[in-house]
Each structure stands twice: as structure tokens, then as C-alpha cells.
Amino acid sequence: MPPILSIVGRSNTGKTSLVEALIPELNRRGYSVATLKHSKKGFDIDREGKDSWRHQKAGARLTALSSPGSLVLFENVAEEYSIAKIANNYLTAVDLVITEGYKQNEYPKIEMYRASHNTPLLYDNSEELLAVVGDRPDNCTAPFFELARIAALADIIEEKLLMKTTKGLLDN
Amino acid sequence: MPPILSIVGRSNTGKTSLVEALIPELNRRGYSVATLKHSKKGFDIDREGKDSWRHQKAGARLTALSSPGSLVLFENVAEEYSIAKIANNYLTAVDLVITEGYKQNEYPKIEMYRASHNTPLLYDNSEELLAVVGDRPDNCTAPFFELARIAALADIIEEKLLMKTTKGLLDN
């Protein structure tokens, strides 16, 4: 299973923007990245009337769509999959999995924080909190980075989560 | 790899309707089904501005969306995957994979045929052709079924493609 990094934070703090900034920086360093997004209420992806929707509606457990540039897979699940199960089943080809939208999880985290929200950090004093990004919170014990300092943030991710992978590759 | 059944036929002959009719009949008989749809021009599934689209655009090789009832996976592929590769990577959990939209392939086939199109069968005299469905073509050597006779068609699929699986399960 690839290492997992969880991007956390309250609504509208810019979690997706952080993911968008991190991926190209990690790609540039030679790491392939998968993202995993969670939603309680589901995703408005497949549309009524489309063939894939009709296949799923008819009772297909899995529906794959294949074209020259992309593959899309729909799976009906009886019970929601855990992060580990999804990573193990579907995301083993990458160097790092970045999750977004999972409130409770045991993986290393980066929290997006906006002072204007006037709310406390979600993961202050948590050992899993690698860094806080956005606005500097009062009395924060974790390292803090402005969103623009993406390279410094990537350094921490590399050091804490990816060095073992790299070392493993170099040893082989 | 699960057995593969290819639904073929010219445009607008009702291939998706056949898939929609087959899946519940096969489910009723205890078989789980995956579908695999091919398109040369890609699928208009993920929409600009959505988080999954933003992740992919930023360079994520894979993006998974997870919710209580479903999982959706997007993969950027450098070269189009073969049917066998998709079945092996993603569809091993089912008893049968039904493909739609693949013009050239080596798997057992059912051809949807409409006499009003005034075109010949695509796979006449092919050993892979298990059955023709829709309108009865002139001089067809393969078994013919009207779309309404879905149970008889499922019998053939079961006999030709699924018996080995079932027998394997019973033997264990």
C-alpha cells in the first residue's frame, strides 16, 4: 500500500486548492500521486440516461468506461470502503495517496486553516498533524506554511512519507 | 479473469437495451456482472470545476471518489488498456464481464441486428458468434433470439461461458 496523506480542514478553507498545488510539485520531484475524495452524500458524476448509468441501474456490480486517454470505473458497494481498502484495491500503482474529505482517519495530516473562520484547529496537538497551511493559528505546535510555500511543504511530505519509498527503490 | 461476452452490432441497434435486459436475468440466476464500455472519443463524465476534475487536471494519475453506496475511479492512461488488462486489473470480483462498443475483439459475441438498417451481419459465419438478437437476418447460421426471449439467451450464455465457473465453485 502506498503511503497516505490526509488533507483536512473545515469547509471552504481551500483543501482542494492545496491538493492542486501539491500534486504538480510532487510530480516534478518524480512521485506519482493518486487522490481519494470522500463524500457522505455521494457524487453527481454519472447522469441519468447515459449508458454507464443504465448498466449500473440494471444491476451491474462494476461498470468500466475505457477510451484512449482514460479509464473510469463505477462500483456499487454494499458498505463504504475504508481508505486502506481503496488504496490496496485500486491505488497501488502510485507513490503517494492524498485523501480529502475524510474527517476521521489515522493517517498523517495537513490541516488547511483560515483565521477568518474564527474556529479552532481540528487537529491541534495531534501527533498525526505534519503541518498547518493557510493562515497561522495562535499557539499552534505544528509547523506552519503559507500556501505559496509549497516546496517547503513538499519537503516535509517527502521527508516524513516518501523517503522510505525512495530509499527502497535505491536499494534495489 | 472472469469470462468475457462481447455485445456487438451497428449503431442504434439496441446494444445497451440488450445489456440492460441481460444483467437482471443473470443476477437472478446468481451471477454477478460487470460491464465494460468502449468509446474512441472518450466519456463526458467528469465536469470542469468538480474536485475530481481539478485533481486530475493537477496531475493525479488516479482519482477515487468514495461514498457510502459507490466508488468511482478515474485513471489517466498513456495508452488505451486492452479488455483483458481492464478485466484483470479491475473486474475480477464478478462472474461475467459484458463488453459493449468494442468493434474488434476475440471474445464470444452476441450481435444485435435490425433488419431496417439494410446492412449485413457484422459477424456472420464467425465461430465467436453465439447468437443474433433483434430481427432475424436472412441466411444466418447462428442461433437467433428475439429480445423478449432473454431467458433462452441467458441459457446459452450460461452454457457456453459460465458452466465452468459454476462447476469450479461446486467442486471446491
Short mmCIF file of C-alpha atoms in Angstrom, two decimals:
data_model
loop_
_atom_site.label_atom_id
_atom_site.label_comp_id
_atom_site.label_asym_id
_atom_site.label_seq_id
_atom_site.Cartn_x
_atom_site.Cartn_y
_atom_site.Cartn_z
CA MET A 1 0.00 0.00 0.00
CA PRO A 2 1.39 3.46 -0.85
CA PRO A 3 1.80 5.98 1.99
CA ILE A 4 -1.30 8.05 2.70
CA LEU A 5 -1.50 11.78 3.42
CA SER A 6 -4.78 13.20 4.63
CA ILE A 7 -5.69 16.80 3.82
CA VAL A 8 -8.09 18.01 6.49
CA GLY A 9 -9.77 21.27 7.43
CA ARG A 10 -13.18 22.84 7.79
CA SER A 11 -15.38 23.62 4.78
CA ASN A 12 -14.20 26.31 2.39
CA THR A 13 -10.68 26.59 3.77
CA GLY A 14 -9.14 25.67 0.39
CA LYS A 15 -8.38 21.96 0.75
CA THR A 16 -8.80 21.27 -2.97
CA SER A 17 -6.54 24.24 -3.83
CA LEU A 18 -3.87 22.73 -1.58
CA VAL A 19 -4.20 19.37 -3.33
CA GLU A 20 -3.95 21.15 -6.70
CA ALA A 21 -0.75 22.88 -5.58
CA LEU A 22 0.86 19.77 -4.09
CA ILE A 23 0.37 17.35 -6.98
CA PRO A 24 2.47 19.18 -9.63
CA GLU A 25 5.22 19.83 -7.07
CA LEU A 26 5.33 16.12 -6.16
CA ASN A 27 5.13 15.09 -9.85
CA ARG A 28 8.05 17.43 -10.56
CA ARG A 29 10.06 15.53 -7.92
CA GLY A 30 9.27 12.25 -9.67
CA TYR A 31 6.46 10.97 -7.46
CA SER A 32 3.19 9.73 -8.92
CA VAL A 33 0.11 10.70 -6.94
CA ALA A 34 -3.41 9.35 -6.52
CA THR A 35 -6.17 11.33 -4.85
CA LEU A 36 -9.07 9.96 -2.86
CA LYS A 37 -12.04 12.15 -2.10
CA HIS A 38 -14.76 11.27 0.36
CA SER A 39 -18.34 12.43 0.41
CA LYS A 40 -21.15 11.31 2.69
CA LYS A 41 -23.81 12.32 0.21
CA GLY A 42 -22.27 10.77 -2.90
CA PHE A 43 -21.12 12.26 -6.19
CA ASP A 44 -23.16 13.64 -9.02
CA ILE A 45 -20.98 12.03 -11.66
CA ASP A 46 -22.97 9.60 -13.72
CA ARG A 47 -26.01 11.03 -15.40
CA GLU A 48 -29.43 9.57 -15.98
CA GLY A 49 -29.78 8.07 -19.42
CA LYS A 50 -26.07 7.59 -20.08
CA ASP A 51 -25.07 4.02 -20.95
CA SER A 52 -22.94 3.60 -17.84
CA TRP A 53 -25.86 4.77 -15.71
CA ARG A 54 -28.17 2.30 -17.49
CA HIS A 55 -25.71 -0.58 -16.91
CA GLN A 56 -25.46 0.24 -13.21
CA LYS A 57 -29.21 0.68 -12.87
CA ALA A 58 -29.74 -2.74 -14.48
CA GLY A 59 -27.64 -4.34 -11.73
CA ALA A 60 -24.02 -4.35 -12.91
CA ARG A 61 -21.79 -4.53 -9.87
CA LEU A 62 -18.97 -2.78 -11.73
CA THR A 63 -19.01 -0.65 -14.86
CA ALA A 64 -15.82 0.41 -16.61
CA LEU A 65 -15.59 3.01 -19.37
CA SER A 66 -12.48 2.84 -21.49
CA SER A 67 -11.17 5.31 -24.04
CA PRO A 68 -7.70 6.09 -25.42
CA GLY A 69 -6.82 8.61 -22.68
CA SER A 70 -8.74 7.46 -19.65
CA LEU A 71 -10.48 4.76 -17.72
CA VAL A 72 -13.48 5.36 -15.46
CA LEU A 73 -14.78 2.73 -13.09
CA PHE A 74 -18.09 2.70 -11.21
CA GLU A 75 -18.57 0.24 -8.39
CA ASN A 76 -21.73 -0.41 -6.39
CA VAL A 77 -20.61 -1.06 -2.82
CA ALA A 78 -22.80 -2.57 -0.13
CA GLU A 79 -20.78 -0.93 2.62
CA GLU A 80 -18.47 2.03 2.33
CA TYR A 81 -14.85 1.06 1.69
CA SER A 82 -12.12 2.12 4.09
CA ILE A 83 -9.21 4.25 2.91
CA ALA A 84 -6.89 1.24 3.26
CA LYS A 85 -9.17 -0.99 1.18
CA ILE A 86 -9.43 1.55 -1.65
CA ALA A 87 -5.68 2.15 -1.61
CA ASN A 88 -4.99 -1.60 -1.65
CA ASN A 89 -7.56 -2.45 -4.30
CA TYR A 90 -7.13 0.46 -6.67
CA LEU A 91 -4.25 2.80 -5.91
CA THR A 92 -1.16 0.60 -5.54
CA ALA A 93 0.44 1.96 -8.73
CA VAL A 94 1.33 5.34 -7.21
CA ASP A 95 3.95 6.64 -4.75
CA LEU A 96 1.51 8.62 -2.58
CA VAL A 97 -2.23 8.76 -1.95
CA ILE A 98 -3.66 12.13 -0.91
CA THR A 99 -7.08 12.00 0.71
CA GLU A 100 -9.55 14.85 1.02
CA GLY A 101 -12.84 14.95 2.89
CA TYR A 102 -12.19 12.20 5.42
CA LYS A 103 -12.92 13.70 8.83
CA GLN A 104 -11.78 10.78 10.98
CA ASN A 105 -8.73 8.80 9.97
CA GLU A 106 -5.45 7.66 11.44
CA TYR A 107 -3.10 8.88 8.70
CA PRO A 108 -0.59 11.75 8.72
CA LYS A 109 -2.40 15.02 8.13
CA ILE A 110 -2.03 18.51 6.80
CA GLU A 111 -4.69 20.91 8.02
CA MET A 112 -5.88 23.87 5.96
CA TYR A 113 -6.71 26.76 8.29
CA ARG A 114 -8.39 30.12 7.72
CA ALA A 115 -8.27 32.63 10.58
CA SER A 116 -11.38 34.40 9.25
CA HIS A 117 -13.45 31.34 10.14
CA ASN A 118 -12.86 32.07 13.84
CA THR A 119 -12.75 28.37 14.65
CA PRO A 120 -10.04 26.34 16.39
CA LEU A 121 -7.77 23.91 14.58
CA LEU A 122 -9.31 20.46 14.11
CA TYR A 123 -6.13 18.55 14.86
CA ASP A 124 -4.14 20.78 17.21
CA ASN A 125 -1.79 18.74 19.39
CA SER A 126 -2.35 15.65 17.29
CA GLU A 127 0.77 13.61 16.62
CA GLU A 128 -0.51 12.94 13.09
CA LEU A 129 -0.52 16.67 12.22
CA LEU A 130 2.51 17.24 9.97
CA ALA A 131 1.75 20.86 9.15
CA VAL A 132 -0.82 23.66 9.12
CA VAL A 133 -1.28 25.59 5.87
CA GLY A 134 -3.06 28.87 5.07
CA ASP A 135 -3.26 31.34 7.96
CA ARG A 136 -1.10 30.98 11.05
CA PRO A 137 -3.22 29.85 14.02
CA ASP A 138 -2.49 31.14 17.53
CA ASN A 139 -0.45 28.78 19.69
CA CYS A 140 -0.01 26.13 17.03
CA THR A 141 2.56 23.46 17.83
CA ALA A 142 2.78 22.02 14.29
CA PRO A 143 4.95 23.61 11.55
CA PHE A 144 3.08 26.36 9.68
CA PHE A 145 3.30 27.18 5.93
CA GLU A 146 1.64 29.74 3.74
CA LEU A 147 0.02 28.15 0.69
CA ALA A 148 2.63 29.83 -1.52
CA ARG A 149 5.44 27.90 0.22
CA ILE A 150 4.50 24.65 -1.47
CA ALA A 151 8.09 23.48 -1.99
CA ALA A 152 8.84 23.66 1.76
CA LEU A 153 5.63 21.73 2.42
CA ALA A 154 6.58 19.12 -0.16
CA ASP A 155 9.96 18.77 1.60
CA ILE A 156 8.16 17.73 4.78
CA ILE A 157 5.92 15.27 2.90
CA GLU A 158 8.95 13.82 1.19
CA GLU A 159 10.88 13.51 4.43
CA LYS A 160 8.05 12.05 6.51
CA LEU A 161 6.24 9.87 3.97
CA LEU A 162 8.27 9.23 0.85
CA MET A 163 11.89 8.76 1.90
CA LYS A 164 11.34 5.12 2.77
CA THR A 165 9.87 4.50 -0.67
CA THR A 166 12.75 6.28 -2.38
CA LYS A 167 15.30 4.53 -0.23
CA GLY A 168 13.67 1.20 -1.03
CA LEU A 169 13.92 1.92 -4.73
CA LEU A 170 17.54 3.00 -4.48
CA ASP A 171 18.44 -0.13 -2.52
CA ASN A 172 17.03 -2.39 -5.21
CA MET B 1 -10.01 -13.35 -15.22
CA PRO B 2 -13.80 -13.75 -15.48
CA PRO B 3 -15.27 -14.93 -18.81
CA ILE B 4 -15.97 -12.15 -21.29
CA LEU B 5 -19.03 -11.71 -23.51
CA SER B 6 -18.93 -9.08 -26.21
CA ILE B 7 -22.15 -7.40 -27.31
CA VAL B 8 -21.65 -6.17 -30.87
CA GLY B 9 -23.77 -4.59 -33.57
CA ARG B 10 -24.02 -1.47 -35.66
CA SER B 11 -25.04 1.89 -34.16
CA ASN B 12 -28.59 2.22 -32.85
CA THR B 13 -29.44 -1.47 -32.99
CA GLY B 14 -30.17 -1.55 -29.23
CA LYS B 15 -26.96 -2.94 -27.74
CA THR B 16 -27.44 -1.09 -24.44
CA SER B 17 -31.05 -2.32 -24.21
CA LEU B 18 -29.76 -5.88 -24.61
CA VAL B 19 -27.21 -5.35 -21.83
CA GLU B 20 -29.98 -3.90 -19.65
CA ALA B 21 -32.13 -6.98 -20.26
CA LEU B 22 -29.33 -9.49 -19.70
CA ILE B 23 -27.96 -8.20 -16.40
CA PRO B 24 -31.09 -8.70 -14.24
CA GLU B 25 -31.66 -12.15 -15.77
CA LEU B 26 -28.07 -13.18 -14.95
CA ASN B 27 -28.29 -11.60 -11.47
CA ARG B 28 -31.50 -13.59 -10.87
CA ARG B 29 -29.53 -16.76 -11.66
CA GLY B 30 -26.92 -15.80 -9.07
CA TYR B 31 -24.22 -14.40 -11.35
CA SER B 32 -22.60 -11.05 -10.66
CA VAL B 33 -21.89 -8.98 -13.75
CA ALA B 34 -19.52 -6.19 -14.71
CA THR B 35 -19.91 -4.13 -17.85
CA LEU B 36 -17.16 -2.57 -19.91
CA LYS B 37 -18.00 0.10 -22.44
CA HIS B 38 -15.58 1.38 -25.06
CA SER B 39 -15.54 4.74 -26.74
CA LYS B 40 -12.95 6.13 -29.12
CA LYS B 41 -13.88 9.71 -28.32
CA GLY B 42 -13.97 9.40 -24.53
CA PHE B 43 -16.71 9.96 -21.99
CA ASP B 44 -18.24 13.19 -20.83
CA ILE B 45 -18.32 12.10 -17.21
CA ASP B 46 -16.21 14.38 -15.08
CA ARG B 47 -17.12 18.02 -15.26
CA GLU B 48 -14.96 21.10 -15.27
CA GLY B 49 -14.66 22.63 -11.84
CA LYS B 50 -15.54 19.50 -9.87
CA ASP B 51 -12.93 18.46 -7.30
CA SER B 52 -12.17 15.17 -9.08
CA TRP B 53 -11.64 17.09 -12.33
CA ARG B 54 -9.34 19.55 -10.53
CA HIS B 55 -7.31 16.66 -9.02
CA GLN B 56 -6.90 15.00 -12.43
CA LYS B 57 -6.06 18.31 -14.11
CA ALA B 58 -3.36 18.96 -11.49
CA GLY B 59 -1.66 15.69 -12.46
CA ALA B 60 -3.11 12.93 -10.29
CA ARG B 61 -2.64 9.63 -12.05
CA LEU B 62 -5.65 8.14 -10.30
CA THR B 63 -8.57 9.78 -8.55
CA ALA B 64 -11.05 7.81 -6.47
CA LEU B 65 -14.35 9.13 -5.15
CA SER B 66 -15.84 7.21 -2.26
CA SER B 67 -19.28 7.47 -0.71
CA PRO B 68 -21.47 5.04 1.28
CA GLY B 69 -23.08 3.47 -1.81
CA SER B 70 -20.50 3.76 -4.51
CA LEU B 71 -16.92 4.13 -5.61
CA VAL B 72 -15.82 5.97 -8.74
CA LEU B 73 -12.30 5.75 -10.08
CA PHE B 74 -10.67 7.93 -12.75
CA GLU B 75 -7.40 6.82 -14.27
CA ASN B 76 -5.22 8.72 -16.73
CA VAL B 77 -3.82 6.14 -19.12
CA ALA B 78 -0.93 6.76 -21.50
CA GLU B 79 -2.10 4.04 -23.87
CA GLU B 80 -5.55 2.52 -24.08
CA TYR B 81 -5.98 -0.60 -21.96
CA SER B 82 -6.96 -3.90 -23.54
CA ILE B 83 -10.13 -5.70 -22.47
CA ALA B 84 -8.00 -8.36 -20.75
CA LYS B 85 -5.99 -5.78 -18.81
CA ILE B 86 -9.12 -4.00 -17.56
CA ALA B 87 -10.77 -7.28 -16.61
CA ASN B 88 -7.62 -8.44 -14.80
CA ASN B 89 -6.95 -5.14 -13.04
CA TYR B 90 -10.46 -4.11 -12.10
CA LEU B 91 -13.18 -6.67 -12.76
CA THR B 92 -12.01 -9.91 -11.15
CA ALA B 93 -14.75 -9.80 -8.49
CA VAL B 94 -17.56 -10.75 -10.89
CA ASP B 95 -18.70 -13.93 -12.67
CA LEU B 96 -19.04 -12.36 -16.12
CA VAL B 97 -17.85 -9.25 -17.94
CA ILE B 98 -20.10 -7.92 -20.70
CA THR B 99 -18.43 -5.54 -23.14
CA GLU B 100 -20.16 -3.04 -25.40
CA GLY B 101 -18.66 -0.87 -28.12
CA TYR B 102 -15.56 -2.90 -28.91
CA LYS B 103 -15.57 -3.46 -32.65
CA GLN B 104 -12.61 -5.82 -32.89
CA ASN B 105 -12.07 -8.42 -30.21
CA GLU B 106 -11.54 -12.15 -29.89
CA TYR B 107 -14.24 -12.92 -27.31
CA PRO B 108 -17.55 -14.77 -27.70
CA LYS B 109 -20.14 -12.42 -29.14
CA ILE B 110 -23.83 -11.68 -29.34
CA GLU B 111 -24.77 -9.45 -32.26
CA MET B 112 -27.74 -7.09 -32.13
CA TYR B 113 -29.33 -6.89 -35.58
CA ARG B 114 -32.02 -4.64 -37.05
CA ALA B 115 -33.39 -5.58 -40.46
CA SER B 116 -34.48 -1.97 -41.08
CA HIS B 117 -30.82 -0.94 -41.27
CA ASN B 118 -30.47 -2.94 -44.51
CA THR B 119 -26.91 -3.92 -43.63
CA PRO B 120 -25.35 -7.37 -43.36
CA LEU B 121 -24.42 -9.01 -40.06
CA LEU B 122 -21.03 -7.94 -38.74
CA TYR B 123 -20.02 -11.39 -37.53
CA ASP B 124 -21.84 -13.82 -39.81
CA ASN B 125 -20.02 -17.14 -40.03
CA SER B 126 -17.75 -16.21 -37.14
CA GLU B 127 -17.08 -19.02 -34.70
CA GLU B 128 -17.24 -16.49 -31.87
CA LEU B 129 -20.86 -15.57 -32.67
CA LEU B 130 -23.01 -17.25 -30.01
CA ALA B 131 -26.30 -15.69 -31.08
CA VAL B 132 -28.05 -12.98 -33.05
CA VAL B 133 -30.69 -10.90 -31.25
CA GLY B 134 -33.36 -8.48 -32.52
CA ASP B 135 -34.60 -9.15 -36.05
CA ARG B 136 -33.93 -12.44 -37.82
CA PRO B 137 -31.32 -11.97 -40.57
CA ASP B 138 -31.56 -13.91 -43.85
CA ASN B 139 -29.35 -16.99 -44.03
CA CYS B 140 -27.95 -16.64 -40.51
CA THR B 141 -26.08 -19.66 -39.24
CA ALA B 142 -26.00 -18.61 -35.57
CA PRO B 143 -28.95 -19.16 -33.20
CA PHE B 144 -31.46 -16.29 -33.35
CA PHE B 145 -33.47 -14.80 -30.46
CA GLU B 146 -35.98 -12.01 -30.21
CA LEU B 147 -35.06 -9.51 -27.50
CA ALA B 148 -38.05 -10.68 -25.46
CA ARG B 149 -36.62 -14.21 -25.22
CA ILE B 150 -33.95 -13.14 -22.77
CA ALA B 151 -34.16 -16.32 -20.65
CA ALA B 152 -33.32 -18.53 -23.64
CA LEU B 153 -30.42 -16.23 -24.47
CA ALA B 154 -29.19 -16.38 -20.86
CA ASP B 155 -29.32 -20.19 -21.11
CA ILE B 156 -26.80 -20.06 -23.97
CA ILE B 157 -24.54 -17.62 -22.08
CA GLU B 158 -24.70 -19.83 -19.04
CA GLU B 159 -23.94 -22.98 -21.02
CA LYS B 160 -21.11 -21.53 -23.10
CA LEU B 161 -19.44 -19.16 -20.64
CA LEU B 162 -20.49 -19.78 -17.07
CA MET B 163 -20.80 -23.52 -16.56
CA LYS B 164 -17.10 -23.93 -15.96
CA THR B 165 -17.20 -21.25 -13.28
CA THR B 166 -20.21 -22.82 -11.61
CA LYS B 167 -18.70 -26.28 -11.79
CA GLY B 168 -15.47 -24.94 -10.31
CA LEU B 169 -17.37 -23.50 -7.40
CA LEU B 170 -19.30 -26.71 -6.81
CA ASP B 171 -16.11 -28.75 -6.87
CA ASN B 172 -14.49 -26.64 -4.15
#
